[in-house]
Amino acid sequence: SGIAANFATSTRKDLNEKISSFSLTEINRFSTASLITRSTNDIEQVQMTYLLMMRMIFAAPITAIWAICKVQSASWELSIATVIAVLVLIITLTILAILVMPKFKVSQKYIDKLNGITRENLNGIRVVKAYNAEQYQENKFKTSNDDLTKLNLFTGRVMGLLSPVMIIVMDGITLAIYWIGSYLINGGTLGYNDISSFTMLATQIIMAFMMLLMMFVLWPRASVSAKRINEVLETKPSIVDPVNPNVPKKLGTIEFDDVSFHYPDAEENILEHISFKANQGDTIAIIGPTGCGKTSLVQLLDRLYDVTSGSVKIDGVNVKDFSQKELHSRIGFVPQKGLLFSGTIKSNIGFGLDSQINDEDIENAAKIACADEFIEKMEGKYNSPIAQGGSNVSGGQRQRLCIARAVALKPEIFVFDDSFSALDFKTDLKVRQNLKASQQKATKVIVAQRIGTVMDADLILVLNEGKLVGKGTHKELLSSCELYKEIALSQLSKEELGL
């Protein structure tokens, strides 16, 4: 059991390390639910089979060989009866294995699907309740659960035949031995003690073969799980570190040179021929209609995906020439949907920095993000607990803590992917003013929908259907870019815009 447990522990560790090295491309290809199943259910299945094999692999063959040698020296008639019993057992188990083997792979896929639905329900519980969609989601879960149940019932019933078959074979060989033995005793070939000994030996042979065959029955399911695990372990990440990574001087410059991009499973580009430059300390704003490629653009900067063509450079070096650790240490990324981890406010702001950050830095980061306003009102202050996903704080508080986490990293480049959307206008302005005053040397990239959030930027990029349709300052774009002007007028009056 210790060897099997160590095997499972080692496999989980390897699997976790491999998944951590995946880019979003590989994560999306497998799906989060499937990766969770492979890391838990599949490993447990392999561990159980491995444990049984370790117990049987020595005992069963030794018992079988010893008993067979004894049987052969007793009577060829009884030996033939024993061989027939073993053959019946082998044929029966082979038929059962053929029936259930294809079902095991389907079963694991059903488990993936069921886990996916469960995860979706839990993550979207607020939306489900808000739209009174509990029954719809329950029906969705029930359908998937019923499919898995039917499959498990089929395999369970088929495998349930194993026990009666074994009893029939055992009783059959016992009767055969007594029947044949009676003739041999009458003929004076064997004695009563020989028949009793032979019955015991025949039982041991059948039990030994039964144990060996049980391994072959369990093996198909474990084999399916092992293949699913190996599929993850053997997958090569699409984004890897270069052999000789470059570590240029930190300048905070950004350059997109004729960048086009499409997602791995898509045929059409979501970004086409994007080019712009930003110097140290600049604030770059990106605005445009929903689905125009704003988030996709900033994901290329952090190398969550690789460009299809063109190049993205930071500090004059292609992002592909950085090690991922070095690249991510230079960029403070705040995603559109703020994510917090279970722990405390302190552990979330200092996330990933371990001993590299002190209490003063954490408090300063919180102050810049205007998070200190609500933290100081909490009973535990910076040691106040945070539930998984930050479910015990509001959306605005969660977003400010995520901004504080990026500030604590002390990066040379900040990327805010619509990170101010959950903040009111007053807090939005105050956070940006704090960032401008305290992070003067850091370059800031802001994705936003509000004109008020982007209008003070040094350079505003206007995207539409993946193309750069406008580039300049707020004042320049009001006169040169019709789309930007439309967005601005939809939010502010002509007087407020100075038109």
Tab-separated table of C-alpha atoms in Angstrom:
chain	number	residue	atom	x	y	z
A	1	SER	CA	0.000	0.000	0.000
A	2	GLY	CA	2.921	2.338	0.706
A	3	ILE	CA	4.351	1.833	-2.781
A	4	ALA	CA	0.932	2.472	-4.363
A	5	ALA	CA	0.429	5.609	-2.245
A	6	ASN	CA	3.881	6.931	-3.191
A	7	PHE	CA	3.141	6.182	-6.840
A	8	ALA	CA	-0.110	8.183	-6.648
A	9	THR	CA	1.606	11.068	-4.826
A	10	SER	CA	4.386	11.217	-7.408
A	11	THR	CA	1.907	11.089	-10.304
A	12	ARG	CA	-0.221	13.883	-8.813
A	13	LYS	CA	2.897	16.008	-8.371
A	14	ASP	CA	4.015	15.405	-11.977
A	15	LEU	CA	0.517	16.085	-13.270
A	16	ASN	CA	0.200	19.316	-11.289
A	17	GLU	CA	3.595	20.537	-12.528
A	18	LYS	CA	2.657	19.731	-16.115
A	19	ILE	CA	-0.719	21.494	-15.864
A	20	SER	CA	1.015	24.530	-14.325
A	21	SER	CA	3.252	24.717	-17.408
A	22	PHE	CA	0.274	24.741	-19.800
A	23	SER	CA	-0.771	27.850	-21.657
A	24	LEU	CA	-4.441	28.769	-22.018
A	25	THR	CA	-4.438	26.820	-25.298
A	26	GLU	CA	-3.803	23.489	-23.552
A	27	ILE	CA	-6.099	24.323	-20.618
A	28	ASN	CA	-8.981	25.058	-22.996
A	29	ARG	CA	-8.254	21.968	-25.079
A	30	PHE	CA	-8.580	19.575	-22.135
A	31	SER	CA	-11.114	21.686	-20.154
A	32	THR	CA	-10.780	22.454	-16.467
A	33	ALA	CA	-13.301	19.771	-15.459
A	34	SER	CA	-11.397	17.072	-17.354
A	35	LEU	CA	-8.069	18.081	-15.825
A	36	ILE	CA	-9.605	17.886	-12.341
A	37	THR	CA	-10.965	14.383	-13.069
A	38	ARG	CA	-7.609	13.227	-14.401
A	39	SER	CA	-5.842	14.614	-11.326
A	40	THR	CA	-8.191	12.881	-8.881
A	41	ASN	CA	-10.476	10.099	-10.116
A	42	ASP	CA	-8.110	8.713	-12.768
A	43	ILE	CA	-5.094	8.633	-10.452
A	44	GLU	CA	-7.171	6.937	-7.749
A	45	GLN	CA	-8.301	4.298	-10.263
A	46	VAL	CA	-4.717	3.545	-11.290
A	47	GLN	CA	-3.599	3.505	-7.649
A	48	MET	CA	-6.223	0.905	-6.675
A	49	THR	CA	-5.271	-1.384	-9.561
A	50	TYR	CA	-1.581	-0.902	-8.853
A	51	LEU	CA	-2.175	-1.863	-5.209
A	52	LEU	CA	-4.063	-5.047	-6.144
A	53	MET	CA	-1.428	-5.990	-8.709
A	54	MET	CA	1.348	-5.584	-6.161
A	55	ARG	CA	-0.496	-7.931	-3.818
A	56	MET	CA	-1.375	-10.539	-6.449
A	57	ILE	CA	1.562	-10.518	-8.823
A	58	PHE	CA	3.755	-12.670	-6.571
A	59	ALA	CA	1.256	-14.719	-4.556
A	60	ALA	CA	-0.965	-15.890	-7.433
A	61	PRO	CA	1.728	-17.238	-9.836
A	62	ILE	CA	3.664	-19.005	-7.050
A	63	THR	CA	0.490	-20.651	-5.721
A	64	ALA	CA	-0.616	-21.676	-9.222
A	65	ILE	CA	2.770	-23.164	-10.226
A	66	TRP	CA	3.117	-25.099	-6.960
A	67	ALA	CA	-0.429	-26.488	-7.177
A	68	ILE	CA	-0.093	-27.415	-10.885
A	69	CYS	CA	3.100	-29.381	-10.199
A	70	LYS	CA	1.333	-31.301	-7.440
A	71	VAL	CA	-1.761	-31.963	-9.577
A	72	GLN	CA	0.213	-33.320	-12.545
A	73	SER	CA	1.842	-35.964	-10.363
A	74	ALA	CA	-1.511	-37.181	-9.037
A	75	SER	CA	-3.816	-38.062	-11.949
A	76	TRP	CA	-4.052	-37.027	-15.582
A	77	GLU	CA	-7.859	-37.457	-15.538
A	78	LEU	CA	-8.271	-35.021	-12.671
A	79	SER	CA	-5.696	-32.686	-14.257
A	80	ILE	CA	-7.801	-32.482	-17.451
A	81	ALA	CA	-10.901	-31.641	-15.380
A	82	THR	CA	-8.988	-28.848	-13.658
A	83	VAL	CA	-7.707	-27.486	-16.999
A	84	ILE	CA	-11.266	-27.456	-18.391
A	85	ALA	CA	-12.473	-25.529	-15.323
A	86	VAL	CA	-9.679	-22.971	-15.747
A	87	LEU	CA	-10.476	-22.601	-19.485
A	88	VAL	CA	-14.168	-21.999	-18.709
A	89	LEU	CA	-13.129	-19.314	-16.241
A	90	ILE	CA	-10.743	-17.670	-18.731
A	91	ILE	CA	-13.297	-17.689	-21.581
A	92	THR	CA	-16.025	-16.244	-19.345
A	93	LEU	CA	-13.809	-13.461	-18.020
A	94	THR	CA	-12.565	-12.669	-21.541
A	95	ILE	CA	-16.151	-12.252	-22.770
A	96	LEU	CA	-16.993	-10.038	-19.796
A	97	ALA	CA	-13.869	-7.927	-20.372
A	98	ILE	CA	-14.723	-7.464	-24.071
A	99	LEU	CA	-18.202	-6.259	-23.099
A	100	VAL	CA	-17.096	-3.714	-20.497
A	101	MET	CA	-13.720	-2.468	-21.809
A	102	PRO	CA	-15.159	0.073	-24.321
A	103	LYS	CA	-17.518	1.371	-21.636
A	104	PHE	CA	-14.739	2.410	-19.256
A	105	LYS	CA	-13.437	5.131	-21.593
A	106	VAL	CA	-16.964	6.451	-22.105
A	107	SER	CA	-17.496	6.378	-18.338
A	108	GLN	CA	-14.520	8.676	-17.695
A	109	LYS	CA	-15.813	11.122	-20.318
A	110	TYR	CA	-19.207	11.131	-18.606
A	111	ILE	CA	-17.478	11.890	-15.293
A	112	ASP	CA	-15.664	14.810	-16.989
A	113	LYS	CA	-18.988	16.124	-18.268
A	114	LEU	CA	-20.696	15.738	-14.890
A	115	ASN	CA	-17.834	17.536	-13.134
A	116	GLY	CA	-18.047	20.317	-15.711
A	117	ILE	CA	-21.773	20.825	-15.107
A	118	THR	CA	-21.294	20.769	-11.317
A	119	ARG	CA	-18.476	23.308	-11.538
A	120	GLU	CA	-20.561	25.503	-13.857
A	121	ASN	CA	-23.507	25.401	-11.439
A	122	LEU	CA	-21.370	26.350	-8.444
A	123	ASN	CA	-19.517	29.148	-10.253
A	124	GLY	CA	-22.706	30.564	-11.720
A	125	ILE	CA	-25.011	30.027	-8.747
A	126	ARG	CA	-25.896	33.740	-8.536
A	127	VAL	CA	-26.958	33.869	-12.181
A	128	VAL	CA	-28.857	30.581	-11.867
A	129	LYS	CA	-30.846	31.900	-8.904
A	130	ALA	CA	-31.333	35.352	-10.437
A	131	TYR	CA	-32.950	33.834	-13.553
A	132	ASN	CA	-34.880	31.129	-11.657
A	133	ALA	CA	-32.998	28.574	-13.732
A	134	GLU	CA	-32.570	26.009	-10.966
A	135	GLN	CA	-34.893	23.524	-12.679
A	136	TYR	CA	-33.124	23.940	-16.020
A	137	GLN	CA	-29.729	23.297	-14.434
A	138	GLU	CA	-31.119	20.391	-12.405
A	139	ASN	CA	-32.472	18.796	-15.592
A	140	LYS	CA	-29.124	19.327	-17.272
A	141	PHE	CA	-27.357	17.665	-14.342
A	142	LYS	CA	-29.950	14.858	-14.189
A	143	THR	CA	-29.490	14.007	-17.871
A	144	SER	CA	-25.727	13.740	-17.486
A	145	ASN	CA	-26.044	11.882	-14.185
A	146	ASP	CA	-28.549	9.409	-15.687
A	147	ASP	CA	-26.193	8.694	-18.599
A	148	LEU	CA	-23.385	7.904	-16.175
A	149	THR	CA	-25.697	5.817	-13.965
A	150	LYS	CA	-26.938	3.719	-16.904
A	151	LEU	CA	-23.391	3.059	-18.013
A	152	ASN	CA	-22.262	2.123	-14.503
A	153	LEU	CA	-25.300	-0.150	-14.077
A	154	PHE	CA	-24.411	-1.954	-17.300
A	155	THR	CA	-20.781	-2.494	-16.312
A	156	GLY	CA	-21.840	-3.387	-12.762
A	157	ARG	CA	-24.322	-6.011	-13.951
A	158	VAL	CA	-21.838	-7.526	-16.381
A	159	MET	CA	-19.107	-7.653	-13.738
A	160	GLY	CA	-21.710	-8.987	-11.285
A	161	LEU	CA	-21.812	-12.200	-13.321
A	162	LEU	CA	-18.261	-12.886	-12.187
A	163	SER	CA	-19.224	-14.087	-8.714
A	164	PRO	CA	-21.860	-16.675	-9.773
A	165	VAL	CA	-19.589	-17.928	-12.570
A	166	MET	CA	-16.795	-18.428	-10.052
A	167	ILE	CA	-19.116	-20.328	-7.676
A	168	ILE	CA	-20.383	-22.537	-10.522
A	169	VAL	CA	-16.823	-23.316	-11.652
A	170	MET	CA	-15.686	-24.058	-8.092
A	171	ASP	CA	-18.679	-26.310	-7.396
A	172	GLY	CA	-18.354	-27.892	-10.822
A	173	ILE	CA	-14.690	-28.828	-10.409
A	174	THR	CA	-15.417	-30.217	-6.930
A	175	LEU	CA	-18.211	-32.436	-8.293
A	176	ALA	CA	-16.038	-33.480	-11.237
A	177	ILE	CA	-13.174	-34.449	-8.922
A	178	TYR	CA	-15.490	-36.504	-6.679
A	179	TRP	CA	-17.171	-38.158	-9.672
A	180	ILE	CA	-13.923	-39.041	-11.469
A	181	GLY	CA	-12.268	-39.826	-8.149
A	182	SER	CA	-14.946	-42.390	-7.296
A	183	TYR	CA	-13.986	-44.414	-10.377
A	184	LEU	CA	-10.283	-44.043	-9.597
A	185	ILE	CA	-10.847	-45.179	-5.996
A	186	ASN	CA	-12.851	-48.190	-7.157
A	187	GLY	CA	-10.038	-49.022	-9.559
A	188	GLY	CA	-7.525	-48.784	-6.748
A	189	THR	CA	-5.580	-45.971	-8.472
A	190	LEU	CA	-6.175	-43.339	-5.756
A	191	GLY	CA	-7.204	-43.256	-2.119
A	192	TYR	CA	-9.699	-41.093	-0.227
A	193	ASN	CA	-6.920	-38.828	1.101
A	194	ASP	CA	-5.635	-38.255	-2.451
A	195	ILE	CA	-9.046	-37.011	-3.567
A	196	SER	CA	-9.269	-34.578	-0.644
A	197	SER	CA	-5.761	-33.273	-1.366
A	198	PHE	CA	-6.527	-32.931	-5.066
A	199	THR	CA	-9.712	-30.991	-4.343
A	200	MET	CA	-7.719	-28.530	-2.235
A	201	LEU	CA	-5.031	-28.184	-4.940
A	202	ALA	CA	-7.607	-27.675	-7.705
A	203	THR	CA	-9.292	-24.982	-5.626
A	204	GLN	CA	-5.940	-23.227	-5.141
A	205	ILE	CA	-5.233	-23.357	-8.890
A	206	ILE	CA	-8.606	-21.865	-9.753
A	207	MET	CA	-8.278	-19.191	-7.056
A	208	ALA	CA	-4.793	-18.300	-8.314
A	209	PHE	CA	-6.055	-17.979	-11.895
A	210	MET	CA	-9.031	-16.060	-10.570
A	211	MET	CA	-6.720	-13.517	-8.946
A	212	LEU	CA	-4.659	-13.210	-12.123
A	213	LEU	CA	-7.776	-12.808	-14.253
A	214	MET	CA	-9.143	-10.211	-11.841
A	215	MET	CA	-6.098	-8.108	-12.647
A	216	PHE	CA	-6.965	-8.347	-16.336
A	217	VAL	CA	-10.544	-7.346	-15.546
A	218	LEU	CA	-9.421	-4.329	-13.519
A	219	TRP	CA	-6.693	-3.445	-15.974
A	220	PRO	CA	-8.958	-2.059	-18.779
A	221	ARG	CA	-10.411	0.666	-16.530
A	222	ALA	CA	-7.002	1.479	-15.068
A	223	SER	CA	-5.559	1.445	-18.590
A	224	VAL	CA	-8.102	4.033	-19.748
A	225	SER	CA	-7.273	6.216	-16.740
A	226	ALA	CA	-3.529	5.757	-17.306
A	227	LYS	CA	-3.882	6.803	-20.958
A	228	ARG	CA	-5.806	9.913	-19.917
A	229	ILE	CA	-3.096	10.774	-17.394
A	230	ASN	CA	-0.318	10.148	-19.932
A	231	GLU	CA	-2.174	12.256	-22.472
A	232	VAL	CA	-1.680	15.224	-20.140
A	233	LEU	CA	1.891	14.318	-19.150
A	234	GLU	CA	2.968	13.845	-22.779
A	235	THR	CA	1.381	17.066	-24.024
A	236	LYS	CA	4.002	19.616	-24.948
A	237	PRO	CA	3.090	23.168	-23.888
A	238	SER	CA	2.711	25.491	-26.861
A	239	ILE	CA	4.487	28.253	-24.917
A	240	VAL	CA	7.924	27.297	-23.595
A	241	ASP	CA	10.977	29.157	-22.347
A	242	PRO	CA	13.835	29.774	-24.811
A	243	VAL	CA	17.093	27.839	-24.408
A	244	ASN	CA	19.011	31.042	-23.669
A	245	PRO	CA	16.511	33.561	-22.261
A	246	ASN	CA	17.225	37.269	-22.601
A	247	VAL	CA	17.166	39.530	-19.531
A	248	PRO	CA	17.279	43.120	-20.818
A	249	LYS	CA	17.446	46.228	-18.678
A	250	LYS	CA	14.054	47.257	-17.314
A	251	LEU	CA	12.869	50.180	-19.417
A	252	GLY	CA	9.094	49.732	-19.507
A	253	THR	CA	8.836	50.082	-23.286
A	254	ILE	CA	6.210	48.204	-25.322
A	255	GLU	CA	6.106	47.634	-29.068
A	256	PHE	CA	3.556	45.789	-31.195
A	257	ASP	CA	4.923	45.318	-34.700
A	258	ASP	CA	2.323	44.289	-37.323
A	259	VAL	CA	0.691	41.814	-34.935
A	260	SER	CA	-2.043	39.464	-36.141
A	261	PHE	CA	-3.605	36.766	-34.005
A	262	HIS	CA	-6.227	34.051	-34.056
A	263	TYR	CA	-7.107	31.505	-31.406
A	264	PRO	CA	-5.799	27.947	-31.972
A	265	ASP	CA	-9.155	26.469	-33.026
A	266	ALA	CA	-10.263	29.489	-35.049
A	267	GLU	CA	-9.651	30.148	-38.732
A	268	GLU	CA	-10.142	33.917	-38.874
A	269	ASN	CA	-7.881	36.453	-37.178
A	270	ILE	CA	-9.323	38.243	-34.175
A	271	LEU	CA	-6.546	40.870	-34.432
A	272	GLU	CA	-5.038	42.115	-37.682
A	273	HIS	CA	-1.913	44.188	-38.304
A	274	ILE	CA	-1.762	45.971	-34.943
A	275	SER	CA	1.225	48.301	-34.519
A	276	PHE	CA	2.013	50.831	-31.781
A	277	LYS	CA	4.778	51.861	-29.383
A	278	ALA	CA	4.787	52.997	-25.764
A	279	ASN	CA	7.642	54.543	-23.807
A	280	GLN	CA	8.436	54.239	-20.122
A	281	GLY	CA	5.823	55.922	-17.934
A	282	ASP	CA	3.241	56.239	-20.722
A	283	THR	CA	-0.408	55.399	-20.185
A	284	ILE	CA	-1.882	53.461	-23.102
A	285	ALA	CA	-5.654	53.067	-23.247
A	286	ILE	CA	-7.537	50.593	-25.431
A	287	ILE	CA	-11.207	51.122	-26.227
A	288	GLY	CA	-13.713	49.734	-28.691
A	289	PRO	CA	-16.985	47.823	-29.054
A	290	THR	CA	-17.566	44.518	-27.272
A	291	GLY	CA	-15.763	41.634	-28.980
A	292	CYS	CA	-13.328	43.814	-30.915
A	293	GLY	CA	-10.224	42.080	-29.479
A	294	LYS	CA	-9.173	44.305	-26.563
A	295	THR	CA	-8.616	41.473	-24.072
A	296	SER	CA	-6.972	39.314	-26.739
A	297	LEU	CA	-4.474	42.101	-27.404
A	298	VAL	CA	-3.321	42.482	-23.787
A	299	GLN	CA	-3.113	38.691	-23.349
A	300	LEU	CA	-0.416	38.691	-26.030
A	301	LEU	CA	1.584	41.145	-23.937
A	302	ASP	CA	1.728	38.734	-20.990
A	303	ARG	CA	2.227	35.855	-23.442
A	304	LEU	CA	-0.852	33.965	-22.377
A	305	TYR	CA	-1.035	33.261	-26.113
A	306	ASP	CA	1.585	33.635	-28.832
A	307	VAL	CA	1.039	35.911	-31.812
A	308	THR	CA	0.113	34.349	-35.158
A	309	SER	CA	2.332	36.802	-37.020
A	310	GLY	CA	4.331	39.914	-36.196
A	311	SER	CA	6.040	40.471	-32.861
A	312	VAL	CA	5.436	41.840	-29.368
A	313	LYS	CA	8.441	43.436	-27.686
A	314	ILE	CA	9.085	44.570	-24.122
A	315	ASP	CA	12.212	46.597	-23.419
A	316	GLY	CA	13.220	46.055	-27.054
A	317	VAL	CA	13.186	42.245	-26.747
A	318	ASN	CA	10.626	39.845	-28.212
A	319	VAL	CA	8.481	38.397	-25.414
A	320	LYS	CA	9.328	34.920	-26.791
A	321	ASP	CA	12.962	35.514	-25.797
A	322	PHE	CA	12.085	36.034	-22.119
A	323	SER	CA	11.698	33.213	-19.633
A	324	GLN	CA	8.053	33.153	-18.576
A	325	LYS	CA	9.008	33.818	-14.954
A	326	GLU	CA	11.017	36.900	-15.913
A	327	LEU	CA	8.301	38.171	-18.255
A	328	HIS	CA	5.538	37.782	-15.677
A	329	SER	CA	7.662	39.479	-13.004
A	330	ARG	CA	7.799	42.588	-15.215
A	331	ILE	CA	4.052	42.775	-15.801
A	332	GLY	CA	1.380	43.400	-13.175
A	333	PHE	CA	-1.703	41.891	-14.808
A	334	VAL	CA	-5.174	42.629	-13.423
A	335	PRO	CA	-7.798	40.555	-15.288
A	336	GLN	CA	-11.300	41.638	-16.150
A	337	LYS	CA	-12.759	39.256	-13.585
A	338	GLY	CA	-10.943	39.719	-10.294
A	339	LEU	CA	-9.944	36.443	-8.673
A	340	LEU	CA	-8.965	36.046	-5.036
A	341	PHE	CA	-7.675	32.921	-3.311
A	342	SER	CA	-8.677	31.460	0.031
A	343	GLY	CA	-6.495	32.918	2.774
A	344	THR	CA	-6.267	36.448	4.146
A	345	ILE	CA	-6.212	39.930	2.654
A	346	LYS	CA	-2.490	40.016	3.371
A	347	SER	CA	-1.794	36.713	1.596
A	348	ASN	CA	-3.803	37.824	-1.436
A	349	ILE	CA	-2.060	41.181	-1.833
A	350	GLY	CA	1.342	39.526	-1.393
A	351	PHE	CA	0.350	36.567	-3.576
A	352	GLY	CA	3.377	34.832	-5.100
A	353	LEU	CA	5.892	37.123	-3.385
A	354	ASP	CA	6.332	35.045	-0.201
A	355	SER	CA	9.066	36.617	1.958
A	356	GLN	CA	9.935	39.265	-0.640
A	357	ILE	CA	7.301	41.664	0.680
A	358	ASN	CA	6.752	43.269	4.089
A	359	ASP	CA	3.684	44.652	5.846
A	360	GLU	CA	4.542	48.222	4.872
A	361	ASP	CA	4.581	47.331	1.159
A	362	ILE	CA	1.238	45.536	1.484
A	363	GLU	CA	-0.385	48.487	3.246
A	364	ASN	CA	1.059	50.912	0.688
A	365	ALA	CA	-0.277	48.797	-2.208
A	366	ALA	CA	-3.715	48.707	-0.574
A	367	LYS	CA	-3.651	52.487	-0.134
A	368	ILE	CA	-2.809	53.095	-3.806
A	369	ALA	CA	-5.687	50.800	-4.829
A	370	CYS	CA	-8.042	52.549	-2.348
A	371	ALA	CA	-8.534	49.169	-0.658
A	372	ASP	CA	-7.411	50.486	2.730
A	373	GLU	CA	-10.769	52.267	3.049
A	374	PHE	CA	-12.668	49.019	3.645
A	375	ILE	CA	-9.779	46.928	5.042
A	376	GLU	CA	-9.379	49.225	8.055
A	377	LYS	CA	-13.071	48.779	8.871
A	378	MET	CA	-12.733	44.992	9.062
A	379	GLU	CA	-12.223	43.346	12.426
A	380	GLY	CA	-9.058	41.505	11.398
A	381	LYS	CA	-7.853	44.264	9.056
A	382	TYR	CA	-5.104	42.772	6.832
A	383	ASN	CA	-5.478	39.383	8.521
A	384	SER	CA	-9.193	39.242	7.715
A	385	PRO	CA	-10.116	35.957	6.013
A	386	ILE	CA	-10.901	35.756	2.309
A	387	ALA	CA	-13.116	32.914	1.093
A	388	GLN	CA	-12.341	30.951	-2.056
A	389	GLY	CA	-12.844	33.189	-5.078
A	390	GLY	CA	-13.316	36.213	-2.802
A	391	SER	CA	-16.986	35.376	-2.312
A	392	ASN	CA	-17.131	37.204	1.043
A	393	VAL	CA	-16.237	40.625	-0.410
A	394	SER	CA	-18.067	42.792	-2.951
A	395	GLY	CA	-17.126	43.039	-6.620
A	396	GLY	CA	-15.578	46.483	-6.162
A	397	GLN	CA	-13.603	45.373	-3.098
A	398	ARG	CA	-12.410	42.278	-4.934
A	399	GLN	CA	-11.260	44.389	-7.867
A	400	ARG	CA	-9.363	46.818	-5.634
A	401	LEU	CA	-7.582	43.940	-3.882
A	402	CYS	CA	-6.548	42.601	-7.297
A	403	ILE	CA	-5.180	46.034	-8.235
A	404	ALA	CA	-3.310	46.145	-4.900
A	405	ARG	CA	-1.825	42.724	-5.690
A	406	ALA	CA	-0.459	44.056	-8.982
A	407	VAL	CA	0.964	47.163	-7.257
A	408	ALA	CA	2.697	44.991	-4.626
A	409	LEU	CA	4.542	43.184	-7.427
A	410	LYS	CA	6.281	46.497	-8.315
A	411	PRO	CA	6.259	45.760	-12.052
A	412	GLU	CA	7.563	47.973	-14.818
A	413	ILE	CA	4.330	47.510	-16.790
A	414	PHE	CA	0.744	47.438	-15.514
A	415	VAL	CA	-2.034	45.828	-17.556
A	416	PHE	CA	-5.586	46.636	-16.449
A	417	ASP	CA	-8.075	44.583	-18.460
A	418	ASP	CA	-11.274	46.532	-17.801
A	419	SER	CA	-10.260	46.341	-14.145
A	420	PHE	CA	-11.980	49.605	-13.181
A	421	SER	CA	-15.436	48.542	-14.419
A	422	ALA	CA	-16.592	47.417	-10.944
A	423	LEU	CA	-15.539	50.738	-9.370
A	424	ASP	CA	-17.676	53.843	-9.114
A	425	PHE	CA	-16.489	56.909	-11.056
A	426	LYS	CA	-15.050	58.593	-7.970
A	427	THR	CA	-13.009	55.552	-6.887
A	428	ASP	CA	-11.991	54.878	-10.505
A	429	LEU	CA	-10.545	58.396	-10.777
A	430	LYS	CA	-8.855	58.239	-7.376
A	431	VAL	CA	-7.162	54.885	-8.109
A	432	ARG	CA	-5.859	56.159	-11.451
A	433	GLN	CA	-4.581	59.344	-9.821
A	434	ASN	CA	-2.814	57.295	-7.129
A	435	LEU	CA	-1.237	55.068	-9.779
A	436	LYS	CA	-0.077	58.064	-11.793
A	437	ALA	CA	1.466	59.737	-8.735
A	438	SER	CA	3.130	56.662	-7.220
A	439	GLN	CA	4.029	54.676	-10.336
A	440	GLN	CA	5.438	57.408	-12.565
A	441	LYS	CA	8.105	55.203	-14.160
A	442	ALA	CA	5.740	52.293	-14.791
A	443	THR	CA	4.014	51.979	-18.153
A	444	LYS	CA	0.265	51.441	-17.874
A	445	VAL	CA	-2.016	49.670	-20.350
A	446	ILE	CA	-5.703	50.212	-19.609
A	447	VAL	CA	-8.561	48.402	-21.334
A	448	ALA	CA	-11.835	50.195	-20.635
A	449	GLN	CA	-15.311	51.012	-21.911
A	450	ARG	CA	-15.612	54.366	-20.133
A	451	ILE	CA	-14.401	57.457	-21.925
A	452	GLY	CA	-13.729	59.024	-18.521
A	453	THR	CA	-11.243	56.238	-17.760
A	454	VAL	CA	-9.255	56.578	-20.998
A	455	MET	CA	-9.455	60.270	-21.912
A	456	ASP	CA	-6.335	61.265	-19.927
A	457	ALA	CA	-4.139	58.570	-21.503
A	458	ASP	CA	-1.000	59.526	-23.448
A	459	LEU	CA	-2.095	57.249	-26.304
A	460	ILE	CA	-5.532	55.809	-27.001
A	461	LEU	CA	-5.977	52.836	-29.333
A	462	VAL	CA	-9.417	52.379	-30.904
A	463	LEU	CA	-10.193	48.826	-32.009
A	464	ASN	CA	-13.053	47.664	-34.201
A	465	GLU	CA	-13.457	44.090	-35.465
A	466	GLY	CA	-9.828	43.355	-34.649
A	467	LYS	CA	-8.426	46.308	-36.571
A	468	LEU	CA	-6.794	49.467	-35.259
A	469	VAL	CA	-9.111	52.188	-36.589
A	470	GLY	CA	-7.808	55.057	-34.492
A	471	LYS	CA	-4.682	56.049	-32.591
A	472	GLY	CA	-3.887	59.263	-30.751
A	473	THR	CA	-4.854	61.418	-27.780
A	474	HIS	CA	-8.430	62.056	-26.675
A	475	LYS	CA	-8.527	65.416	-28.399
A	476	GLU	CA	-7.008	64.093	-31.624
A	477	LEU	CA	-9.395	61.144	-31.832
A	478	LEU	CA	-12.493	63.288	-31.344
A	479	SER	CA	-11.683	64.931	-34.662
A	480	SER	CA	-10.018	62.043	-36.523
A	481	CYS	CA	-11.875	58.869	-35.452
A	482	GLU	CA	-15.621	58.657	-36.003
A	483	LEU	CA	-16.026	55.505	-33.875
A	484	TYR	CA	-14.269	57.088	-30.900
A	485	LYS	CA	-16.434	60.185	-31.249
A	486	GLU	CA	-19.595	58.023	-31.281
A	487	ILE	CA	-18.507	56.197	-28.124
A	488	ALA	CA	-17.639	59.494	-26.430
A	489	LEU	CA	-20.958	61.153	-27.321
A	490	SER	CA	-22.878	58.091	-26.080
A	491	GLN	CA	-21.415	58.679	-22.609
A	492	LEU	CA	-20.756	62.413	-22.316
A	493	SER	CA	-22.403	65.563	-23.662
A	494	LYS	CA	-20.805	67.822	-26.276
A	495	GLU	CA	-20.204	70.411	-23.570
A	496	GLU	CA	-18.369	67.877	-21.393
A	497	LEU	CA	-16.281	66.846	-24.391
A	498	GLY	CA	-15.583	70.446	-25.373
A	499	LEU	CA	-17.184	70.092	-28.818
